[in-house]
XYZ file of C-alpha atoms in Angstrom:
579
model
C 18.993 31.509 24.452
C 18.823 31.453 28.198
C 19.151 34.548 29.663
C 19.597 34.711 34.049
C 17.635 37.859 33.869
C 15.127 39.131 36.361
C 11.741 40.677 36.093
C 11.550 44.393 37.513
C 9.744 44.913 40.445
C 9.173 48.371 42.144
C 10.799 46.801 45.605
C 13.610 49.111 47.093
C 16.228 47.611 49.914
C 18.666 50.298 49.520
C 19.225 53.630 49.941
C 22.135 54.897 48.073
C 24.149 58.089 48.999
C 26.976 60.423 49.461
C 29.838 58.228 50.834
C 29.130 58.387 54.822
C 25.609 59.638 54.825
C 22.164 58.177 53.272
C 21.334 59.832 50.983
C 17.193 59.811 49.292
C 16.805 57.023 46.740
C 16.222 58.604 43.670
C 12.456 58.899 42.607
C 12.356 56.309 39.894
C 9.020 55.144 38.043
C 9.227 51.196 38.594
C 7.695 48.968 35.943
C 4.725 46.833 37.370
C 4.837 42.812 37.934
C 5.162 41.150 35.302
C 7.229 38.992 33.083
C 10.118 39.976 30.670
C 10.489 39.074 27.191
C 13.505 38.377 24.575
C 12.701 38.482 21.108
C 15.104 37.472 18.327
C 14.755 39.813 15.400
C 15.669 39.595 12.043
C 18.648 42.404 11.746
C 21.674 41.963 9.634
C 24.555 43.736 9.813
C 24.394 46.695 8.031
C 21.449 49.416 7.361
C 18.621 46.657 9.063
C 20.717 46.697 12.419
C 21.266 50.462 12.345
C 17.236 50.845 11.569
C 16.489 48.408 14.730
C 18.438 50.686 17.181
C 17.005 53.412 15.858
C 14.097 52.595 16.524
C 14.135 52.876 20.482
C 14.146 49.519 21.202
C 16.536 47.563 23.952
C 18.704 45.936 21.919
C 21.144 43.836 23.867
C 24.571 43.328 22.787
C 24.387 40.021 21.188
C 24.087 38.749 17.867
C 23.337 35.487 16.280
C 24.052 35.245 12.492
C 21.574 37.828 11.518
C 19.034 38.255 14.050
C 19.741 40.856 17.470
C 17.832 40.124 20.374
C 15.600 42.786 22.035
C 14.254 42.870 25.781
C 11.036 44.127 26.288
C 7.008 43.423 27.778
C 4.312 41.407 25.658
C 3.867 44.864 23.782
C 7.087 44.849 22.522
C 5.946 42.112 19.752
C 3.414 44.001 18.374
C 5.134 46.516 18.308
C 8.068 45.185 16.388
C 5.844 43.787 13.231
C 3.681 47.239 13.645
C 7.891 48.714 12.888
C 8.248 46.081 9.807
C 10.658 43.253 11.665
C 10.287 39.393 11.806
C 10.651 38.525 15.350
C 9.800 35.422 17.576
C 9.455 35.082 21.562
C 13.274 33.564 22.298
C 12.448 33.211 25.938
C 9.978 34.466 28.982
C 12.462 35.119 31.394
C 11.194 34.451 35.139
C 12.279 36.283 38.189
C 14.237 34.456 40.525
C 13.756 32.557 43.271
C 16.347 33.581 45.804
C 16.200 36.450 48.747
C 19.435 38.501 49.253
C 21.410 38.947 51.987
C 19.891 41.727 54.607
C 21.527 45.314 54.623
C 23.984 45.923 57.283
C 24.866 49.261 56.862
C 23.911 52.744 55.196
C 27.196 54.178 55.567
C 30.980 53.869 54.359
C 31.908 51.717 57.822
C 33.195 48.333 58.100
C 29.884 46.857 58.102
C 29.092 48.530 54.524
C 31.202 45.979 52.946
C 28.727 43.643 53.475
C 25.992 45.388 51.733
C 24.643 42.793 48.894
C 21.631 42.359 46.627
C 20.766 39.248 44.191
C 23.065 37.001 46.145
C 26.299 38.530 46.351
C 26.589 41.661 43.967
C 28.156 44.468 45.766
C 26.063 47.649 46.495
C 27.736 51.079 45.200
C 28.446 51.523 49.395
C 29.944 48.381 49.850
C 32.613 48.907 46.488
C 33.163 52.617 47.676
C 33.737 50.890 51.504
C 36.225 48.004 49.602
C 38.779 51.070 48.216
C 38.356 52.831 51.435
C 39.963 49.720 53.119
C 42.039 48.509 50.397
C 43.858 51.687 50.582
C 44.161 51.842 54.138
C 45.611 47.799 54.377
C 47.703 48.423 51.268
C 49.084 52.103 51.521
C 52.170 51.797 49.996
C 50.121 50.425 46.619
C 46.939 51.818 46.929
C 45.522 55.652 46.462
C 41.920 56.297 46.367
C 41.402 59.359 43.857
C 37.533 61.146 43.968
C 37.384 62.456 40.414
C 33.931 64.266 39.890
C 30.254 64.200 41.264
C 27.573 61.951 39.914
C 24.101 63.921 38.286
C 22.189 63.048 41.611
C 24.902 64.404 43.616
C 25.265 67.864 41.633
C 21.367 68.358 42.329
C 21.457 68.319 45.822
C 19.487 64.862 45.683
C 21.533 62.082 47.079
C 23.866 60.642 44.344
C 27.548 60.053 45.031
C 31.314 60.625 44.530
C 32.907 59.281 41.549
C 35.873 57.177 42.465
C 39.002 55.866 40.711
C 41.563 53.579 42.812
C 45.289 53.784 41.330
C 47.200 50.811 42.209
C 51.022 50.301 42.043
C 54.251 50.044 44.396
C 54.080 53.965 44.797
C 57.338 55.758 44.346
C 57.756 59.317 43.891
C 55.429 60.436 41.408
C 53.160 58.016 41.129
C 49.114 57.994 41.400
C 49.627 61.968 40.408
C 46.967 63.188 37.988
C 49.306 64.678 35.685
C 50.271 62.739 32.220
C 53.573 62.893 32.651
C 53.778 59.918 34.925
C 57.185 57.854 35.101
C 55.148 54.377 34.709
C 52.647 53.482 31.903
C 49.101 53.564 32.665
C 46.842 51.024 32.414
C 42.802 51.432 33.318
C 39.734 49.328 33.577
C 36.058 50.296 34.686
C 33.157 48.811 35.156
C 29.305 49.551 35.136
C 29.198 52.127 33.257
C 26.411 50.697 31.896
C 24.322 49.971 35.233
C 22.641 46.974 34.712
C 25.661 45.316 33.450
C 26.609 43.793 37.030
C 29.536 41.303 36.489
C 31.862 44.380 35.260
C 31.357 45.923 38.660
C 32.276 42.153 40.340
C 35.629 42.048 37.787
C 36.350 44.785 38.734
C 35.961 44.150 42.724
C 38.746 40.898 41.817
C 40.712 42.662 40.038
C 41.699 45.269 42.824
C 42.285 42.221 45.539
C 44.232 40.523 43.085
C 46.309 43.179 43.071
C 46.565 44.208 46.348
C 46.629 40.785 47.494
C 49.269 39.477 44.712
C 51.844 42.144 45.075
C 55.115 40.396 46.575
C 53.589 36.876 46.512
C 52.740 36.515 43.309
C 56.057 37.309 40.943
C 53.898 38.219 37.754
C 51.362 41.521 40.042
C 54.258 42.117 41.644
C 56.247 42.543 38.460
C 53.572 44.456 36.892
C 52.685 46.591 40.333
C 56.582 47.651 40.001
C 56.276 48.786 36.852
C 52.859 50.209 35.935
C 50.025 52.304 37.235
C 47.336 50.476 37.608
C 43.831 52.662 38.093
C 40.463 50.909 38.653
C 37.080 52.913 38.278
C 34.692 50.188 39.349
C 31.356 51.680 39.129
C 31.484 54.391 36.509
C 27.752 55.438 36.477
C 26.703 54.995 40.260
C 23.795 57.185 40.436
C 22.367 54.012 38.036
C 23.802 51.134 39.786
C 21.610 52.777 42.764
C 18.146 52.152 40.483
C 19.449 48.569 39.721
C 20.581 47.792 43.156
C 16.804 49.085 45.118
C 15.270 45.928 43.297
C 17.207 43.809 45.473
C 16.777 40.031 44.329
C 14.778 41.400 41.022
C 17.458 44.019 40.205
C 16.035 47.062 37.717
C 17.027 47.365 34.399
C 18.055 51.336 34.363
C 21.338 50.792 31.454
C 21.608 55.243 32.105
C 22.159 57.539 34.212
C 19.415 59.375 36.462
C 19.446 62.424 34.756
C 15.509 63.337 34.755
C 16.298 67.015 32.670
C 15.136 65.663 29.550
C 12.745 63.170 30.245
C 11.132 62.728 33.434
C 7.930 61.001 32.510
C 9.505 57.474 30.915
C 7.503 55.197 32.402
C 9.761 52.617 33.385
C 8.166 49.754 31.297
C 9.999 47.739 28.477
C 12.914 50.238 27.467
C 11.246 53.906 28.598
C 13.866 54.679 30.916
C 15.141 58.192 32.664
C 18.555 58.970 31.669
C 21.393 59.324 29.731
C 23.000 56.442 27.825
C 26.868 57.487 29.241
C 28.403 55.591 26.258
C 26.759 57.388 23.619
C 27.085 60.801 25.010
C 30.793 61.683 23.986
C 31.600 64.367 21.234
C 33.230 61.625 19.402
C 30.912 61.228 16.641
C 28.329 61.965 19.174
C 24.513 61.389 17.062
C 25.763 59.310 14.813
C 24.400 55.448 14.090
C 23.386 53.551 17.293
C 22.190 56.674 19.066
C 18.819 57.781 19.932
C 17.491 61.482 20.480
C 14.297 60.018 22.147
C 14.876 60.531 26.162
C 13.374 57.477 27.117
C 15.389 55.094 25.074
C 17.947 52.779 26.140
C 20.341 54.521 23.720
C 19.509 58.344 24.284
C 22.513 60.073 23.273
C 21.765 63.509 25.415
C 20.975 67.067 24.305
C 24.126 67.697 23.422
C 27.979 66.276 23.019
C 29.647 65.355 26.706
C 26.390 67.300 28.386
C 26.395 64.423 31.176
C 28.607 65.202 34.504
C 29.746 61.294 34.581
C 31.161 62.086 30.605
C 32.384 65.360 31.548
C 34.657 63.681 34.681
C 36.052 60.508 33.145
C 37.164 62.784 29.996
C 39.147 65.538 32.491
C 40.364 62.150 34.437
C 41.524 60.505 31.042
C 43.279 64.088 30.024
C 44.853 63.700 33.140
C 46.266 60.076 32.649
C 47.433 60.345 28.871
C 49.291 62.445 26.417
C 47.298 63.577 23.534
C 49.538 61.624 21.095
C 46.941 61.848 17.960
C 46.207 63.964 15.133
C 42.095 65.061 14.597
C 41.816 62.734 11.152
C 40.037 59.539 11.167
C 42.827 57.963 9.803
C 45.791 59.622 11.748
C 48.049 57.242 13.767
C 49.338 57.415 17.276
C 52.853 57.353 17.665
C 54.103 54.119 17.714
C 55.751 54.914 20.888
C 52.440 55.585 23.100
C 51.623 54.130 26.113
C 48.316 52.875 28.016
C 45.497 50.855 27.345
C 42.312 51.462 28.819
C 39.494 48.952 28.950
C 35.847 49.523 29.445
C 34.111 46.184 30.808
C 30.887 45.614 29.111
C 28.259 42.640 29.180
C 26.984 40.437 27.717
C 27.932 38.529 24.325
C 31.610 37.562 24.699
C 32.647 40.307 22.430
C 36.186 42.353 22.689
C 35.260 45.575 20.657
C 37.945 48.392 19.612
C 37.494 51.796 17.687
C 35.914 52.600 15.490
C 32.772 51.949 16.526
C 30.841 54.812 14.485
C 31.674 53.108 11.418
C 33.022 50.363 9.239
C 34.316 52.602 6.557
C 37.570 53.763 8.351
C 39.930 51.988 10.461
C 41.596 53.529 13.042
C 45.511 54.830 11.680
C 46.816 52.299 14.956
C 44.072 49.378 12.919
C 46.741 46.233 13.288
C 47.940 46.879 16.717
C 44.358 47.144 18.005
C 43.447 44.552 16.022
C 46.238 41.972 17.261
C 45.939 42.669 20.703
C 41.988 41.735 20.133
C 42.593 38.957 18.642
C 44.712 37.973 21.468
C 42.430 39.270 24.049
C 39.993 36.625 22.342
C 42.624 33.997 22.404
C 43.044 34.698 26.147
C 39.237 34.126 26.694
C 38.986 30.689 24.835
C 37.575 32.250 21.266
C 35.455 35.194 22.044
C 34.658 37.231 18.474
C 36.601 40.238 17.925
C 36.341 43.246 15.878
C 35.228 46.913 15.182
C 31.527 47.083 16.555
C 30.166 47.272 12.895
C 32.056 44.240 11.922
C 30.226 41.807 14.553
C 27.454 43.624 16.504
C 26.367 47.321 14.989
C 27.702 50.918 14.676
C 27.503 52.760 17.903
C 28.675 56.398 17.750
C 29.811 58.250 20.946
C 31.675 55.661 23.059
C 33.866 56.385 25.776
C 35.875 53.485 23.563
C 36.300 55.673 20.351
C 36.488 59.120 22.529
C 40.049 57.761 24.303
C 41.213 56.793 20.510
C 40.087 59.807 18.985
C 41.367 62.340 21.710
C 44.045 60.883 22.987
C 45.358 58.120 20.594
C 45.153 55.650 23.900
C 44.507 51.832 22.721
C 41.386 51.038 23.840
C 38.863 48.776 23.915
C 35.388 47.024 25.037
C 34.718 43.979 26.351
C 31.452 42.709 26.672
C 31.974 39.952 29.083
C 29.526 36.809 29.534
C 27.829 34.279 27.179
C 24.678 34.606 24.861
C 23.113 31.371 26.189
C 23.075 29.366 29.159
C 22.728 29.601 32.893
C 25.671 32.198 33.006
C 24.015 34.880 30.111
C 22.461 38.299 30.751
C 22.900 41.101 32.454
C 21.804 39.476 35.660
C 23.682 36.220 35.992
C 23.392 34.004 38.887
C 26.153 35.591 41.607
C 28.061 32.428 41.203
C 28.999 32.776 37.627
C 31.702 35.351 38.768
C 33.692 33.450 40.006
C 32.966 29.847 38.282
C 32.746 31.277 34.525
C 33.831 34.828 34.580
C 36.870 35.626 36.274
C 39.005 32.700 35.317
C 38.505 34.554 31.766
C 38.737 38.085 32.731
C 41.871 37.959 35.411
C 44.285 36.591 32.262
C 42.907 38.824 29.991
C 43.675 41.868 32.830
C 47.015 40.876 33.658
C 48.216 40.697 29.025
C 45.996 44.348 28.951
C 47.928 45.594 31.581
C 51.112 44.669 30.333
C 50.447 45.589 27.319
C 50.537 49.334 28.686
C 53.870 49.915 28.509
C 54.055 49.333 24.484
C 50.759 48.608 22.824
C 51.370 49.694 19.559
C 55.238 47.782 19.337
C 57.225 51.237 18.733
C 58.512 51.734 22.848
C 60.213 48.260 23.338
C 58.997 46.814 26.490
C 59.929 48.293 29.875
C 60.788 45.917 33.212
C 57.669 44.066 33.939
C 55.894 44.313 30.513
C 58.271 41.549 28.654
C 55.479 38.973 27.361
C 55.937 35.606 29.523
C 57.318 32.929 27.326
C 57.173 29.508 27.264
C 58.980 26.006 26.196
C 56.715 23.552 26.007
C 59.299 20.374 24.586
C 59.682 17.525 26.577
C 63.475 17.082 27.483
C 64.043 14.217 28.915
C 66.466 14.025 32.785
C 69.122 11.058 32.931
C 69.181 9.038 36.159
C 71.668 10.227 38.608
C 73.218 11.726 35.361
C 74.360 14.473 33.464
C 72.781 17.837 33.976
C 70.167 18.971 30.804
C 68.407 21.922 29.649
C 65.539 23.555 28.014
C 66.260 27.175 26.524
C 64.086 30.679 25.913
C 65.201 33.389 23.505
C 63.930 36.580 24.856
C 63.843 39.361 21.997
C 62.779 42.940 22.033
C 62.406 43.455 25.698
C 65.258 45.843 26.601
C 66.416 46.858 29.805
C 67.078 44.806 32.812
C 65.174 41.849 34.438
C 62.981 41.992 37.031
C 64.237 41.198 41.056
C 61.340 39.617 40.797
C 61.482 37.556 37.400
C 58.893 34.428 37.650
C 60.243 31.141 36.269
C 57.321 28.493 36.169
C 58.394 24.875 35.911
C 56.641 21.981 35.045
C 58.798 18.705 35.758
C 57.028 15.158 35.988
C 59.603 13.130 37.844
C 59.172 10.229 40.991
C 60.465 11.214 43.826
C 61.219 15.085 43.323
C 63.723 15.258 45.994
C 66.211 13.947 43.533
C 65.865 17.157 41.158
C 68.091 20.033 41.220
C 66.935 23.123 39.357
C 69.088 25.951 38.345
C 68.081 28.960 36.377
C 70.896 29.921 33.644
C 70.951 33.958 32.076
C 72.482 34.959 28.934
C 75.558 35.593 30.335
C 75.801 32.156 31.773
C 75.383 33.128 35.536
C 73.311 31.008 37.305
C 70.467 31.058 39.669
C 69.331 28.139 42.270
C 65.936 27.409 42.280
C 65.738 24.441 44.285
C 68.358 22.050 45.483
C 68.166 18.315 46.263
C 66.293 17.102 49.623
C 64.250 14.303 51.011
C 61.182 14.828 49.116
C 59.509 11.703 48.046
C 56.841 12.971 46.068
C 56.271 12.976 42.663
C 56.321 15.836 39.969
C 57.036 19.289 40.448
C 54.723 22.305 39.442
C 56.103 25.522 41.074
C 56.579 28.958 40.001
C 60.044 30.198 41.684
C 60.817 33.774 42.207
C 64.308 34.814 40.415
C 66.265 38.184 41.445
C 67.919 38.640 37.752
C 67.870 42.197 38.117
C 71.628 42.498 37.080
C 71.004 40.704 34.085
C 69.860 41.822 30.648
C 66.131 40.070 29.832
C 67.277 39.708 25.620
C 68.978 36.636 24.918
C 68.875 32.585 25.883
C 67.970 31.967 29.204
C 68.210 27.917 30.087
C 66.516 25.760 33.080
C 68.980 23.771 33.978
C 67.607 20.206 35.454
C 69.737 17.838 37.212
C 68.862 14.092 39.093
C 71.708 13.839 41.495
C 70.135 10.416 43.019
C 69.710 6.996 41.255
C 66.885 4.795 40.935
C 63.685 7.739 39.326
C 63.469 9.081 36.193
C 61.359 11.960 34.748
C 61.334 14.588 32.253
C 60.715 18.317 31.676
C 57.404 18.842 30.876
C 57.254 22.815 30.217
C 58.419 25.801 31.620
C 57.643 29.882 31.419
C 59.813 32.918 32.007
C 58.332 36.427 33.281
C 61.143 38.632 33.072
């Protein structure tokens, strides 16, 4: 295993702070020069697993048959055998070479966007600074929403806002805090866990592509029409502010910076100050996977939802979604509920869903959850899927199983990045976002978000949430001949098309400029997409823009191919219908 993780160092480069001042950095024990260990430890699934994270020790979200992996110092060893495990040195993980680009800017001004550590990551400033101008470029899509106050910021010490961006083609109604909303609801967040810095990156894309996308690219603008989209993408900021002051060794603070119930950790290993935010809800809060030591990774808090970070995304959740679910372990959500809320996670290439606290239930919504995993895996290229138990460990308390259990909202966790190679860890080289990470992650956003309007298959599927579908048969196009098709039966979407429908075509064909496209609805009305002209170049490989909005999205639609010129030949390759 190859992890791109750095060594802590005690060097600070920023100064974190309320939005348009700067504010003290947090006083923060650093851990002294030195390098950082993995160990691979013997811990099946099961009671040995449970026993490991009990003990205090950072173990990182990654399995491999049945040995976990735990960061630590060259105490950690002895420490492990002194506990009873098997464990052998994986890797010494070196700090890296590179400086980061100098701060421009302590404050929420244009210049704060360019705030950067370890080569490109995004400072809690410069994110806060990206909604501030997203919403101001994009105001008829964009509202910036301040939901709460982060621990630091509640003291009197610094800390920051908490901040939510809703995203959609805003009509009346929309972005309101009030679960009654006239669009489903679909919500991502990132860095929740601090250290975890490509969630807070995804999350960074995912608002541009957006923002960016809407009424150029048919399938946002589709889904921007039709659903709310809200982005929190630094959930635990106060935290990303210990990571971000070791600017190119980043810290490893996973917590909050709570210091009420343990302000002497030393900052070695996995003795850290705070609160671990996902194990801190009153969903199953204690239970397996949590730790009431105040220095560990995993320190659930002195009591259920105690942490102001908790407290705020619960009242902003409340605010989003309709309680839909009973209080048993096994009571379903109506089959009829909206939203899906994801919480980005890293590292292991994992998607996780409730319940996490166990393996003995399933969740009464198990086999929608479990399909739209599966798919969510699919989507990824073959990530592992299942309850927490089932591929990693128990973990009581997560903001995952608190939206299931309280509201009945589908929800899940993805923990986004691979256990090996140059692209692993919590600290991956910046350019892993966008070669490795988001070509994954932006598919898997835009099926999640669509998903919104009917995730568990009882609301039928509102404009802009139909599932894209594709024929993928070759049909072969006469010379200067008759005119052929290719069909799509579209089931269980009711309602009307989109003005905005998105009809991909694949056609490989010598000089294009021969080829007349037409799409054909149910009905049998049809719809130019591109007429003949003096292109002489081969193939075509477009996505065309289709106002259907008068025409029902069930039934057989056709693309309808013509070659209206002799002397080329070519064929349909595929095609794919948004609707």
């Amino acid at each position: 295993m190859t992890l791109a993780i750095a060594g802590v160092t005690a060097a600070a480069v920023i100064n974190g702070g309320v939005p348009g001042t700067a504010g003290p950095a947090p006083e923060v024990t650093a851990a002294p020069a030195g390098p950082t260990y993995v160990y691979k430890v013997h811990a099946p699934l099961g009671k040995a697993a449970q026993d490991l994270l009990g003990r205090g020790f950072d173990v990182l979200e990654q399995r491999e048959g049945d040995n976990l992996f735990v960061l630590g110092d060259s105490a950690t060893g002895d420490k492990l055998k002194k506990e009873g495990f098997t464990s052998v040195i994986d890797e010494v993980l070196p700090a890296p070479q590179w400086e980061p680009p100098k701060r421009k800017s302590q404050s929420l001004d244009a210049a704060a966007l360019e705030e950067t550590y370890y080569g490109g990551y995004r400072t809690v400033n410069a994110q806060y600074a990206h909604l501030d101008a997203v919403a101001s470029q994009y105001s008829s899509l964009a509202t910036v929403v301040d939901y709460g106050d982060s621990w630091r910021k509640t003291q009197g010490s610094g800390g920051y806002d908490l901040r939510a961006i809703c995203i959609t083609k805003k009509n009346a109604g929309d972005c309101a805090l009030s679960p009654t909303a006239p669009k489903p609801r679909f919500f991502v967040m990132g860095q929740l866990h601090a250290r975890e810095l490509t969630t807070g990156d995804m999350a960074y894309r995912w608002i541009d592509h957006l923002t960016q996308g809407y009424g150029t690219d048919a399938e946002v603008t589709a889904l921007l029409d039709s659903t709310e989209v809200w982005v929190v993408p630094i959930a635990n900021p106060d935290g990303v502010n210990i990571v971000q002051q070791g600017g190119n060794t980043p810290r490893y603070q996973r917590k909050n910076a709570n210091t009420t119930n343990g302000s002497n950790c030393s900052g070695t290993s996995s003795s850290h100050i705070g609160v671990d935010l996902n194990r801190n809800t009153d969903s199953h809060w204690g239970g397996a996977g949590t730790s009431s030591n105040p220095c560990d990774q995993t320190y659930k808090g002195p009591s259920a939802n105690s942490e102001v970070e908790t407290k705020a995304l619960q009242a902003l959740w409340r605010n989003l979604y309709k309680d839909r679910r009973g209080t048993g372990t096994t009571d379903a959500a109506p089959a009829d509920t909206t939203g899906v809320v994801i919480s980005m996670h890293s590292y292991s290439n994992l998607v996780l869903f409730p319940w996490g606290w166990t393996t003995s239930y399933k969740t009464g919504n198990d086999a929608a959850l479990r399909g739209m995993a599966q798919e969510m895996a699919r989507i990824a290229g073959g990530w592992q899927y299942g309850q927490p138990g089932e591929v990693l460990y128990n973990a009581a308390g997560a903001t995952d199983d608190w939206v299931y259990d309280d509201l009945g909202t589908a929800s899940f966790v993805w923990e986004i990045g691979p256990g090996s190679g140059t692209c692993s860890g919590f600290f991956p080289a910046f350019s892993c976002q966008t070669s490795t990470f988001w070509p994954k992650v932006k598919p898997m956003l835009m099926y999640s978000a669509k998903k919104a309007a009917n995730p568990y298959g009882g609301a039928g599927n509102p404009p802009g949430s139909c599932p894209t579908a594709t024929n993928a048969t070759d049909v072969n196009i006469p010379d200067n001949g008759a005119a052929v098709s290719s069909t799509i039966t579209i089931a269980n979407c009711t309602g009307n098309a989109s003005a905005t429908s998105a009809v991909e075509v694949h056609i490989k064909h010598t000089y294009r400029g021969d080829v007349v496209i037409d799409l054909v609805a149910p009905d049998g009305s049809t719809y130019r997409l591109k007429s003949s002209n003096n292109d002489s170049a081969d193939n075509i490989d477009t996505t065309y823009t289709a106002n259907v909005s008068s025409e029902l999205r069930n039934g057989t639609w056709k693309l309808q191919v013509q070659d209206v010129y002799s002397a080329d030949t070519g064929y349909i390759d595929s095609w794919s219908l948004t609707l």
